[in-house]
Amino acid sequence: MRHNDDPKALFQNTVLTSGYSSTTNCRELPVVSFLVPAVLDSLSGSKYAAVTRVVFGEADAYCAEEARRNGGLILTNDSDLFVHDLGSDGAFAFLSRAALSPMEGGGVDEGSKACSTLELSIFRPNEIAKRLGLISLRRLAFLYQESGGITLSEAIAQVKNLSDDGKSPLYLEFLEEFTAEPCIPELQAFQDFSRDRLRSSGGLVSFLDPRISEFVLQLVSKQEETANISLPILNDDTTRSSAWLVSASERSFAYSAAICFYQDTLKVPNIVAMEYTRKGPRIVKQQVVFLNNPQLLNYGTLLLAQFRQLTNTFSEFPGRLLWRIYALAQTYRWYLNTGKLPPSRHAMTRVMTAVATEKWQWEDYHLSAQIQAVLYSLRIIQQILAYTLSNEISSDILFRLAVKLRDLPQLAQLIPSRSELAAQTEDLDIEQLLDLLANILQIEATSPALDHSLTNPPSTETRPAKKRKKAKKEANLAQRVPENM
Amino acid sequence: MGIKGLSSALSPYAVSTVVGCRKTGCGKCSSHDQYESTKIIIDGPAFAYYIYDKLIVNRPQPVNAIDTLPSYSEIGEGALAILGELESYNVTM
């Protein structure tokens, strides 16, 4: 994850860059939204947890430092490794050319005298430089960066003929990316601290997802006034509002909890946070609404109450469905609160069971993306609370919420594929489930007291008027709730 | 991230090297004088991409590609399977 202020750069490490057609809502290439977090989930529960580190900035810089200090062969896909200092014997190989298979790899034939070996094409930058008659490959790399289409012999000739002493501003700027010390002591301390905290939280969380980690780090160490968060791309309908919008309040809560935790140590007390997300070919930014401490506790109380209500109402259904039901309820509420037509009963059935007699339309993928947005936002809350709360917790509400969220499963269970979801819900009475949900939502829609939306933080003068207007709107919409559901 | 054209230009200078062997303590295949196993450092994001690539390569042609994306369960299992296979060559992670 690159840590800088350019919003476009925040997407450079996006797992897959989707091609967008400006005339349709169809992506040419769908993305796996939470690829790295899913890999971290599986590592954290495995024997490799002890050798896994979530780092700040580019992973390649840390790999280079590890190689420099302790030796080792780096497996990567990043040609930046030609430029990093890997130490005198440093070496790397490209993963993409390694013949490793996620399938059964073919067992060792114990009786065979032949060796079954792993052979890789290894680059040793220092040796290569010597062979080319250069001191290092850095100048060469710089030339390739600056002039696309240069041939190797041209580049080598240019490097050998260079008369400057390596102090040209462009070259120095190029080098800065590779020579910055990746492991500043305070960052190292932060990383160890976060790992210990997470382990002691008693839950499943061993690592902060990189984007979450980067946000927390910005609170601690950044001197600037804005913390940036880039949200992963979801497979939503790009002609509609971003699916991430439905869970803006969950994320506000999560970020605010982190601010609350760090408020005595924030370098910039009035820090502002901006979320960046992709909408079609554009990058959209949205300022985060922070909650003050009383609002934070109110929201926490509300969340706990909602979880309790759902647990009680849906006691006959598997507990793991609680989160998906919450996500669907929140999404439905968002449609009501924003005055949009909420999803139909059929659409909600499809998104709860993944079963469809007809082909899924974009409406279904968009609803599914919105559900994922809520679920991942719950994960953000889970991780930030696990990270920021210790056992001697001052807020009982936040502590109870952290405990409740220990039950939030890892991504493999939290966000199943369509076929996995279909299998999970096969024998369940989804009609009854949706009837129960309809009851809850209908009661809410006719009650003027509840305000689920945090898009308008309360102010003493305007709140009564807003409440009356909102109650009227919800009373009108209540006519639609029973029809839709 | 990455410098365009550099990898392909320098490809001829990579050396094909045996880094591990499934037979434990194999003297023939060790690239060191001592029988120390190669230590492997893995670039995480590159590893994540690699798992994804391996999982989709054998997928049937999708009706709609979103539905045939690997699940998070498959990705997690794929990660452990690839690391397991790497380790089977007696390298150190």
PDB file of N, CA and C in Angstrom, chain A residues 135 138-139 142 159 162-176:
ATOM      1  N   ILE A 135      28.182  -0.096 -12.285  1.00  0.00           N
ATOM      2  CA  ILE A 135      28.355  -0.183 -10.838  1.00  0.00           C
ATOM      3  C   ILE A 135      27.087  -0.763 -10.196  1.00  0.00           C
ATOM      4  N   ARG A 138      20.868   0.886 -10.969  1.00  0.00           N
ATOM      5  CA  ARG A 138      19.951   1.992 -10.675  1.00  0.00           C
ATOM      6  C   ARG A 138      19.822   2.987 -11.815  1.00  0.00           C
ATOM      7  N   ARG A 139      20.974   3.368 -12.373  1.00  0.00           N
ATOM      8  CA  ARG A 139      20.936   4.327 -13.477  1.00  0.00           C
ATOM      9  C   ARG A 139      20.164   3.747 -14.650  1.00  0.00           C
ATOM     10  N   PHE A 142      16.557   3.876 -14.022  1.00  0.00           N
ATOM     11  CA  PHE A 142      16.102   5.260 -14.171  1.00  0.00           C
ATOM     12  C   PHE A 142      15.896   5.593 -15.640  1.00  0.00           C
ATOM     13  N   VAL A 159      24.350   5.052 -19.819  1.00  0.00           N
ATOM     14  CA  VAL A 159      24.814   5.051 -18.427  1.00  0.00           C
ATOM     15  C   VAL A 159      26.331   5.226 -18.393  1.00  0.00           C
ATOM     16  N   LEU A 162      27.511   8.804 -18.972  1.00  0.00           N
ATOM     17  CA  LEU A 162      26.989   9.876 -18.131  1.00  0.00           C
ATOM     18  C   LEU A 162      28.115  10.642 -17.486  1.00  0.00           C
ATOM     19  N   SER A 163      28.030  11.957 -17.611  1.00  0.00           N
ATOM     20  CA  SER A 163      29.111  12.761 -17.048  1.00  0.00           C
ATOM     21  C   SER A 163      28.740  13.350 -15.704  1.00  0.00           C
ATOM     22  N   ASP A 164      27.458  13.338 -15.388  1.00  0.00           N
ATOM     23  CA  ASP A 164      27.133  13.946 -14.086  1.00  0.00           C
ATOM     24  C   ASP A 164      27.478  12.966 -12.974  1.00  0.00           C
ATOM     25  N   ASP A 165      27.518  13.456 -11.760  1.00  0.00           N
ATOM     26  CA  ASP A 165      27.964  12.600 -10.664  1.00  0.00           C
ATOM     27  C   ASP A 165      26.780  12.014  -9.903  1.00  0.00           C
ATOM     28  N   GLY A 166      25.689  11.805 -10.613  1.00  0.00           N
ATOM     29  CA  GLY A 166      24.532  11.177  -9.984  1.00  0.00           C
ATOM     30  C   GLY A 166      23.708  12.128  -9.158  1.00  0.00           C
ATOM     31  N   LYS A 167      23.865  13.443  -9.425  1.00  0.00           N
ATOM     32  CA  LYS A 167      23.139  14.383  -8.579  1.00  0.00           C
ATOM     33  C   LYS A 167      22.023  15.099  -9.327  1.00  0.00           C
ATOM     34  N   SER A 168      21.645  14.618 -10.502  1.00  0.00           N
ATOM     35  CA  SER A 168      20.565  15.321 -11.209  1.00  0.00           C
ATOM     36  C   SER A 168      19.279  15.179 -10.409  1.00  0.00           C
ATOM     37  N   PRO A 169      18.498  16.258 -10.346  1.00  0.00           N
ATOM     38  CA  PRO A 169      17.312  16.254  -9.470  1.00  0.00           C
ATOM     39  C   PRO A 169      16.323  15.128  -9.807  1.00  0.00           C
ATOM     40  N   LEU A 170      16.160  14.878 -11.102  1.00  0.00           N
ATOM     41  CA  LEU A 170      15.215  13.824 -11.499  1.00  0.00           C
ATOM     42  C   LEU A 170      15.675  12.468 -10.987  1.00  0.00           C
ATOM     43  N   TYR A 171      16.989  12.249 -11.091  1.00  0.00           N
ATOM     44  CA  TYR A 171      17.526  10.967 -10.660  1.00  0.00           C
ATOM     45  C   TYR A 171      17.414  10.820  -9.150  1.00  0.00           C
ATOM     46  N   LEU A 172      17.682  11.895  -8.454  1.00  0.00           N
ATOM     47  CA  LEU A 172      17.593  11.852  -6.996  1.00  0.00           C
ATOM     48  C   LEU A 172      16.168  11.601  -6.544  1.00  0.00           C
ATOM     49  N   GLU A 173      15.233  12.221  -7.269  1.00  0.00           N
ATOM     50  CA  GLU A 173      13.814  12.007  -6.952  1.00  0.00           C
ATOM     51  C   GLU A 173      13.446  10.546  -7.170  1.00  0.00           C
ATOM     52  N   PHE A 174      13.953   9.998  -8.242  1.00  0.00           N
ATOM     53  CA  PHE A 174      13.714   8.588  -8.565  1.00  0.00           C
ATOM     54  C   PHE A 174      14.245   7.695  -7.456  1.00  0.00           C
ATOM     55  N   LEU A 175      15.439   8.043  -6.969  1.00  0.00           N
ATOM     56  CA  LEU A 175      16.071   7.205  -5.950  1.00  0.00           C
ATOM     57  C   LEU A 175      15.375   7.261  -4.610  1.00  0.00           C
ATOM     58  N   GLU A 176      14.759   8.388  -4.331  1.00  0.00           N
ATOM     59  CA  GLU A 176      14.116   8.573  -3.023  1.00  0.00           C
ATOM     60  C   GLU A 176      13.142   7.467  -2.704  1.00  0.00           C
TER      61      GLU A 176
END
